[in-house]
Structure formats: C-alpha cells, structure tokens
XYZ file of C-alpha atoms in Angstrom:
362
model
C -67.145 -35.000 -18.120
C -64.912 -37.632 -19.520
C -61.563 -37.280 -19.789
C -61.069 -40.543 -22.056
C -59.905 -39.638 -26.071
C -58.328 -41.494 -29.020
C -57.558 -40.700 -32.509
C -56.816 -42.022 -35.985
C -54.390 -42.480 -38.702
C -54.040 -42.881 -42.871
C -53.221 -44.593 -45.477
C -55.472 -45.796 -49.258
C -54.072 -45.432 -52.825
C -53.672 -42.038 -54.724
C -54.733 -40.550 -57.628
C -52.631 -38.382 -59.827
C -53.579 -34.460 -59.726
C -52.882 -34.045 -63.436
C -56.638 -35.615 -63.723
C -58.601 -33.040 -61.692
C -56.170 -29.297 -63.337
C -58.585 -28.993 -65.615
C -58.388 -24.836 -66.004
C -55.530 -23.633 -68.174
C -54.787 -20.941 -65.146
C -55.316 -24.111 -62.530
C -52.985 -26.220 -64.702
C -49.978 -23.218 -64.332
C -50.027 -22.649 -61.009
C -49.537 -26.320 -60.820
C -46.708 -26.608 -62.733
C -45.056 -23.760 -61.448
C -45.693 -25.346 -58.048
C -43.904 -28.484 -59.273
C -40.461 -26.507 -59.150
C -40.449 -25.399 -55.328
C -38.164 -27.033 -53.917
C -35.465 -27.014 -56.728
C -36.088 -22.997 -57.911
C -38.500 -21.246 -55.522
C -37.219 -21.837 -52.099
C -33.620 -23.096 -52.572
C -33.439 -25.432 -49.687
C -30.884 -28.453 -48.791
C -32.473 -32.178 -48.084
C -30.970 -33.046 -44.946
C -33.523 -35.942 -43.674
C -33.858 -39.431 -44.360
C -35.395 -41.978 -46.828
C -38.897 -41.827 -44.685
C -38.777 -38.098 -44.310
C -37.432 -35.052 -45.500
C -36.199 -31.850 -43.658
C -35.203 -29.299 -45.022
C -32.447 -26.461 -43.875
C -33.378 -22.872 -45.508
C -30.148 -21.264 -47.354
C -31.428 -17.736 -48.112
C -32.515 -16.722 -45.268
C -31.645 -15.540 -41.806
C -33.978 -17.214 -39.283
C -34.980 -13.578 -37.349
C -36.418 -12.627 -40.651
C -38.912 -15.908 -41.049
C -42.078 -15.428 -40.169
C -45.116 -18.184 -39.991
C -49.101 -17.977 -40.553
C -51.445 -20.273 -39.366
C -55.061 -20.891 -40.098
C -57.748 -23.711 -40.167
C -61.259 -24.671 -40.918
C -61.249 -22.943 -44.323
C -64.134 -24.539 -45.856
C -63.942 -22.921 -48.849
C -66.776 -25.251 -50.148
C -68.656 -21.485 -49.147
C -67.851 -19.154 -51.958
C -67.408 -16.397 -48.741
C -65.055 -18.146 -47.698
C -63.017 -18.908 -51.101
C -63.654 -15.477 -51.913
C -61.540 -14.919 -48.454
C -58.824 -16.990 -49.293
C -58.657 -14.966 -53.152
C -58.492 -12.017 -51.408
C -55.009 -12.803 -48.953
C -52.349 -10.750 -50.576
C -50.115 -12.413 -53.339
C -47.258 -9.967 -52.401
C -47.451 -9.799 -48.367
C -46.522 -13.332 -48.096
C -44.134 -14.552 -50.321
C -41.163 -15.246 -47.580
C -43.390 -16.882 -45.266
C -44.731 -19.710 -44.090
C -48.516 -20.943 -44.010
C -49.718 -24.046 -41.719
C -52.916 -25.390 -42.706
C -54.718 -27.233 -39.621
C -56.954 -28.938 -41.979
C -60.631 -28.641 -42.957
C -59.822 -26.795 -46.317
C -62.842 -28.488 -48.405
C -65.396 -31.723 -48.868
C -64.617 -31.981 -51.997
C -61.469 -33.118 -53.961
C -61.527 -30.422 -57.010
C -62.371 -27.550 -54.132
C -59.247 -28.704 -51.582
C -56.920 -28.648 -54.737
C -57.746 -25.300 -56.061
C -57.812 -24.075 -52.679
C -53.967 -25.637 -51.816
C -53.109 -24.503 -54.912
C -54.013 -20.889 -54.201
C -52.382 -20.936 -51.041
C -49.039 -22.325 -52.372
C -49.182 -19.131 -54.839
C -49.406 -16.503 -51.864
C -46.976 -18.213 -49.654
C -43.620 -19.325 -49.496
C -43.857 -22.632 -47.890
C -47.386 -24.423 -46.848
C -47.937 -27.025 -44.594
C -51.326 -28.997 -43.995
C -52.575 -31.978 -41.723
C -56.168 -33.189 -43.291
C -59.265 -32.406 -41.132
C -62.252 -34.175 -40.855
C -64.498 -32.484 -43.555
C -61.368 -32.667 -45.800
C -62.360 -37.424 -45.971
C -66.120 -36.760 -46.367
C -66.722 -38.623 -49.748
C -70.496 -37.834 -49.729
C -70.306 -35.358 -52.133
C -67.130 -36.194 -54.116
C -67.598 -36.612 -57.697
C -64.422 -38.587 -57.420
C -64.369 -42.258 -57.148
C -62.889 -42.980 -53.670
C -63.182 -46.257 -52.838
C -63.182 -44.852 -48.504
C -61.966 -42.120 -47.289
C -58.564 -43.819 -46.526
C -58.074 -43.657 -50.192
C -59.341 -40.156 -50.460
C -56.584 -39.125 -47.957
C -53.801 -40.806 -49.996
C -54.894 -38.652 -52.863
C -55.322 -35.153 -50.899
C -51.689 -36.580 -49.637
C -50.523 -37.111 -53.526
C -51.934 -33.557 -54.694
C -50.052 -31.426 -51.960
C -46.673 -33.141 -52.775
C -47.303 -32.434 -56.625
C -48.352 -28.926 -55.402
C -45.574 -28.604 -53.022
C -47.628 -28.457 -49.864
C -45.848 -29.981 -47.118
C -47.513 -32.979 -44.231
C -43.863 -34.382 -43.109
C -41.683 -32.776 -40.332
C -39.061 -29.961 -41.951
C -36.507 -27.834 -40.621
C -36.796 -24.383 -42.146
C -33.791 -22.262 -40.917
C -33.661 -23.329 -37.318
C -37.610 -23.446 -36.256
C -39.077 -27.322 -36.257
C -42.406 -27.996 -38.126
C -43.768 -31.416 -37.219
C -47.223 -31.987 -39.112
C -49.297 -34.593 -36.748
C -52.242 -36.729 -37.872
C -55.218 -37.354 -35.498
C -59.111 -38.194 -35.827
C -61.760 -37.982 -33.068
C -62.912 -41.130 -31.323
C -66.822 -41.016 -30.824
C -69.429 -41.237 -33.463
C -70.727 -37.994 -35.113
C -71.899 -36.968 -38.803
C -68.757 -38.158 -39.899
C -69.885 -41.609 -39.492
C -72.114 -40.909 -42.829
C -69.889 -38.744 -44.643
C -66.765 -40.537 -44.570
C -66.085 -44.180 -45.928
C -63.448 -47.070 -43.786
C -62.738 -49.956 -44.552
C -64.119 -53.120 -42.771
C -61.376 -53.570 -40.639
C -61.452 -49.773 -39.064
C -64.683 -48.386 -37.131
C -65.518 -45.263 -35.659
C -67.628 -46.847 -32.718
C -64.032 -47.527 -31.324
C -60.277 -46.822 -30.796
C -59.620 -48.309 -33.971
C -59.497 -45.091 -36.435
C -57.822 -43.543 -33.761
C -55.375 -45.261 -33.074
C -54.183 -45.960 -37.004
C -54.121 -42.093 -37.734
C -52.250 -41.552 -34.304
C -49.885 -44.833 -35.795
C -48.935 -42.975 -38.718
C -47.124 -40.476 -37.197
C -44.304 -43.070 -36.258
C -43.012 -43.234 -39.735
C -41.941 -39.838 -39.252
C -40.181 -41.019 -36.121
C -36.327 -40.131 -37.098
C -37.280 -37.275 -38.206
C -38.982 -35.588 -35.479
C -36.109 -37.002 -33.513
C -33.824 -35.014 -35.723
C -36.118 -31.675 -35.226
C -35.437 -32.586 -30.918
C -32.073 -32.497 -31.644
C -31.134 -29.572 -33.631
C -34.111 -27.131 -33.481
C -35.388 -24.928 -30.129
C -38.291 -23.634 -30.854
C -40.808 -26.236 -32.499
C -44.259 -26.192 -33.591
C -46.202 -29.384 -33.768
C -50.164 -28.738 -35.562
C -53.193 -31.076 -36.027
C -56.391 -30.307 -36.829
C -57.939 -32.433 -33.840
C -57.824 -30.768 -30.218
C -55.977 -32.599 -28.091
C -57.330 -32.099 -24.578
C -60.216 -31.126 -23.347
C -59.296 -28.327 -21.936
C -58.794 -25.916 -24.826
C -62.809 -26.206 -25.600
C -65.696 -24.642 -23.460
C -67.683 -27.012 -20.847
C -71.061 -28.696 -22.339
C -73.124 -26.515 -19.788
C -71.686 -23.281 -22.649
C -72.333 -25.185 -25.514
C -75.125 -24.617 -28.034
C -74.346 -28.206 -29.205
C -73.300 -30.043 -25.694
C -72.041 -33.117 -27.251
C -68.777 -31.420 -29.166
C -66.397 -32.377 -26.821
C -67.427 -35.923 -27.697
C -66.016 -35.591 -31.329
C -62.900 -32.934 -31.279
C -59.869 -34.900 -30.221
C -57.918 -37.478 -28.362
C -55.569 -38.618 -25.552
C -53.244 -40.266 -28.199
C -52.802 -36.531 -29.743
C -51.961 -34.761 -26.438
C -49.711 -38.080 -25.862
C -48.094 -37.473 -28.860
C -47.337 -33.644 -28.997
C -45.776 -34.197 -25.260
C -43.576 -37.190 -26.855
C -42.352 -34.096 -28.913
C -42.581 -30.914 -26.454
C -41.627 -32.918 -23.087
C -44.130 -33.517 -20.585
C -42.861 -29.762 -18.908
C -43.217 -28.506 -22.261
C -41.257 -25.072 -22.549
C -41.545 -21.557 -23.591
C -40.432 -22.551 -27.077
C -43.199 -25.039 -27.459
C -46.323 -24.402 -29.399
C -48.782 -26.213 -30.929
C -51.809 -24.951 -33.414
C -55.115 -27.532 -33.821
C -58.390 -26.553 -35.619
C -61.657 -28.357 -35.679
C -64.108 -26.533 -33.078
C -63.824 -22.981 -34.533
C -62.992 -21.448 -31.679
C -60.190 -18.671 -31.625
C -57.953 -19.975 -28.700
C -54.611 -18.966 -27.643
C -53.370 -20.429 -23.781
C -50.406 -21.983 -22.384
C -51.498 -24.873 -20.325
C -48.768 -27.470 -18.878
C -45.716 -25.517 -20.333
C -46.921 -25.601 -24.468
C -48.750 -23.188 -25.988
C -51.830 -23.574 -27.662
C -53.471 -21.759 -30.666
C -56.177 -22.120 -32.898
C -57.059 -19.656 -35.289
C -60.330 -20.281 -37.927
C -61.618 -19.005 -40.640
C -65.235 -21.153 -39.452
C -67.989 -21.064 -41.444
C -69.840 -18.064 -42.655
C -72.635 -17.693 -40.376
C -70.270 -18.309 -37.225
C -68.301 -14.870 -39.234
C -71.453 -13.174 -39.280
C -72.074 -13.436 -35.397
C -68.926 -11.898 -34.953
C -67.644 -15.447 -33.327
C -63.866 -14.646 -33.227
C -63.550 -11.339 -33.685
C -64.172 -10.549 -37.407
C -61.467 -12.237 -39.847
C -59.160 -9.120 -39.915
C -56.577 -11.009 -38.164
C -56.308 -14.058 -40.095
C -53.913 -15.625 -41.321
C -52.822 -15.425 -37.688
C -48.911 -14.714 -37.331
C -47.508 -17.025 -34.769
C -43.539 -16.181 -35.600
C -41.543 -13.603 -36.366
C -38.527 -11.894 -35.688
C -36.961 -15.105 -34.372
C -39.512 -15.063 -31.855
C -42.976 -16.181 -31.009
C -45.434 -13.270 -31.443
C -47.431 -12.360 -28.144
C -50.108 -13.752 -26.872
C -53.769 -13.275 -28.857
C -56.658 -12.519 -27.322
C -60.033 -14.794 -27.595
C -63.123 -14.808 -25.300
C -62.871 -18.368 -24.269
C -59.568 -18.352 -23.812
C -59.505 -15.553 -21.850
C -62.259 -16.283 -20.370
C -60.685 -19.762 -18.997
C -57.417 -17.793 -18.223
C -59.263 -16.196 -14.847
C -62.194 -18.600 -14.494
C -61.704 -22.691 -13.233
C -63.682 -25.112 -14.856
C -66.356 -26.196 -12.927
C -67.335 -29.916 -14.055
C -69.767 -30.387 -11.119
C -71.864 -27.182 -12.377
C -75.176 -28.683 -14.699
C -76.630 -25.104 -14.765
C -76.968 -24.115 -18.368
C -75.375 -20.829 -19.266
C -77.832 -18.483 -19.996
C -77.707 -17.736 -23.839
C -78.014 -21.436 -23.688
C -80.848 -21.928 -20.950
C -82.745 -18.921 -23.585
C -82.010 -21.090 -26.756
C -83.865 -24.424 -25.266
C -86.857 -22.123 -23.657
C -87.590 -21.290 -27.392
C-alpha cells in the first residue's frame, strides 16, 4: 500500500452572514454570538496582526475542560436532531473542536455553528470535505475556494474559532488539509483553473495556508505544554484499517496526506510527547492510539446508517471529552484501534477479511 499523501489549502471571497439569518430566533443567536469575545468569555488578545491568541482570565486551567467531535452532517435531520438535543446547560465553560464535515450546504453549516456556539463556551472548527461541496448550494459560489472564505466569514461573525488560541495554558492550533487522489469530491466541489485534484496542487495550497498562522503557533511552542493540533483529514495511514478490511478498499486513497502528518510534527516534535494530541475526522471511524509519541483521536457522529449498525459504539459518548482536570482524559476504547493496538499490519496479506470476502460473494 502506498505510503505517498498530500493535502490542500484555502482561500476565495466571502459573503456576509447577515444574508443567509433569515429566522428571527437564527438572527438572535447571531447577534448574541457577535459579543463573545468582549462579554461572554472575557479573554485578553495577546497574538499578533495575522493571528490572535487568546489568554482566559476567569478561569483556572484544572477546571477547563474540551469536547471534540466531527463528521456531523447534519444535512440528516437524525443527525441535527442530535446536535438539538446536546445540553444547553452541561457545556457552557467548555470548549468544542469541530473536525469539520458539519454540512453540504451553506444555510445548514450556519445554523448548525450557530447552535453549537449556543451550548458551548468556545468552538473551534477546521472545514471538511463535504463542508466545499457546492452541488447542492443554493448559494452562488463561484468554487469552492470561495465557499470556504464564506464558511470562514460566518464562524468569525458567529464567534467560532479556525486560528491558533491560547485558552488558559492549553494550545489549540486549528490545521487545514485536503486529500490528494480523486474521489466524489472531484464533482461536488468547484477549483479554480489553476488548482486540480489529479495532483499535489490542492494539497499543497490548503497545507500552505497554515503558514500564515506561523508566529502564532510559534507562540503556542513557547508558552503552552500541553497542545492540541485538529484537522479533519487523517494524516497517516496508519490510524485507518488496511484495504483487505474495507467494504470500500479505495478509502485510504482519499483521507489524508504526508504534508498533514509533516505539519502536526513541525508542531508536536518528531518524538512527540505525552502532552501531544491531535483529533482528525473524515473516515468515521472512532480511533484513539498513540503512535510515534502523539496521540491520536477521532471521534464521529458519521452518518445515520453507520449509527444504526452500531459502528462506534452508539453516540452516548459524544461529544467526546479529551481534557479535563488539567489533564488529558484516559484513553477511549474503539475496535480498530484496539484492534491495531495488539495486531501488526500486515501489507503483504491480499486475503479479504471475511465480512468482506461474504459482501462480494453476494
């Protein structure tokens, strides 16, 4: 199997989210959003013109605690209906991280962030793959470059954070990625001439973007321990199941890229350390392993029909809590990850695992 990866980066122009708050309840939460940083939270701007970081005033670090999830898709009522349902009480100290794929459409991501930024304290989000599709958008994107920019535009109006920040003494550094091969994403998203999925080039210019927030993650090195990096892409191969267990054998063709797993260990250290982590999406796979020194977590919500087959352990756990008490919380348990904690990948092997083998003798 091939080792070889890239990713991607972003840029486009934005539209303004006062367009698309159509709802007089949608339109509130919005505005009360717009006050976050100045009422809600009461945090310092200690960062630079490119980025911001923020220090947290009220709070003692040991009594932080942070949430992460991905692949919402909450273009599934189910699955809106879950994100409804998290408490609006629980959560109002802590902190969410959003490892993209909230919706395909523009309307649908916006309600959703905006939902989110009611239940939680602070909310972080890297866009996911389903998050550019334009094939459905009533909006008027010219690509999915400019589709991003918006998303980008609505979570700052919102509140909903995609730059590196300091909150009390943990690091948050939000990464971009894309995939390098071709998939259905080639359909559903838009790029302009000059970028092309069929090469390194998408890759590459989400991985680029990243640099802008150079000084700042620099800053997060300096004065912060413990650090979590997030993306939705994975970024080694590694933290997926081999092709011979896969119902669809050509996902780990589409799900990340060597420029992301160069990039987090720019951050973590090529040792990594025990107060590294970093949380991806994108596969739908529950996954929690330490591999090379950094911890790595994914925790889904996945569509509904991956719920129904039980996939990741019913949903009771989700949001997952990564930190608390000053501490990382303990290690979760996930059949594939588990699985690949007492079994070695064996590359060599073409036999097809058996639920497999049964699925292709239908």
């Amino acid at each position: 199997m091939s080792t070889v990866w890239s990713c991607q980066m972003i840029g486009g122009s934005s539209l303004s989210l006062k367009g698309v708050l159509h709802s007089s309840q949608f339109a509130s939460n919005s505005s009360r959003e717009l006050t976050w940083k100045n009422s809600r939270c009461k945090i310092n701007r200690v960062g630079t013109r490119n980025s911001r970081i923020y220090a947290s005033m009220h709070r003692e670090m040991k009594d932080i605690r942070v949430f992460v999830v991905s692949d919402l898709h909450t273009d599934y009522a189910e699955n809106m209906a879950w994100v409804k349902c998290i408490s609006s009480s629980s959560h109002q100290d802590d902190i969410l991280l959003v490892a993209g794929d909230v919706a395909e459409t523009y309307d649908r991501f916006t309600l959703t962030m905006s939902i989110l930024t009611n239940k939680f304290k602070h909310v972080f989000y890297v866009p996911g793959n389903h998050d550019l599709w334009c094939r459905k958008d009533k909006k008027d994107f010219v690509d999915s470059l400019d589709k991003l920019n918006a998303l980008l535009r609505a979570c700052g109006e919102l509140g909903v954070e995609s730059r590196p920040l300091i909150v009390g003494d943990l690091g948050i550094i939000p990464l971009f990625s894309w995939h390098h091969e071709v998939c259905k994403d080639f359909h559903a998203c838009r790029w302009p001439a000059e970028l092309c999925d069929r090469d390194d080039s998408l890759a590459c210019h989400f991985d680029a973007m990243n640099e802008k927030h150079a000084h700042a993650i620099k800053e997060i090195q300096r004065k912060c321990e413990k650090v979590i990096t997030f993306s939705h892409y994975v970024p080694r191969l590694d933290l997926c199941p081999e092709k011979r267990m896969l119902y669809y054998p050509n996902l780990p063709k589409i799900i990340g890229s060597n420029f992301l797993e160069a990039r987090i260990r720019s951050i973590h250290g090529a040792e990594g350390s025990k107060a590294a982590c970093h949380v991806f999406g994108h596969t739908h796979f529950g996954w929690d392993a330490t591999l090379d020194g950094i911890r790595y977590v994914q925790a889904p919500l996945a569509y509904p029909r991956e719920q129904k087959r039980n996939m990741n352990g019913g949903l009771g756990w989700l949001p997952l809590n990564l930190y608390s008490d000053g501490r990382f919380t303990e290690r979760q348990h996930f059949y594939w990850s588990d699985y690949y904690s007492v079994n070695p990948r064996t590359p060599d092997n073409m036999e097809l695992a058996p639920w497999v083998a049964a699925l292709y003798k239908r």
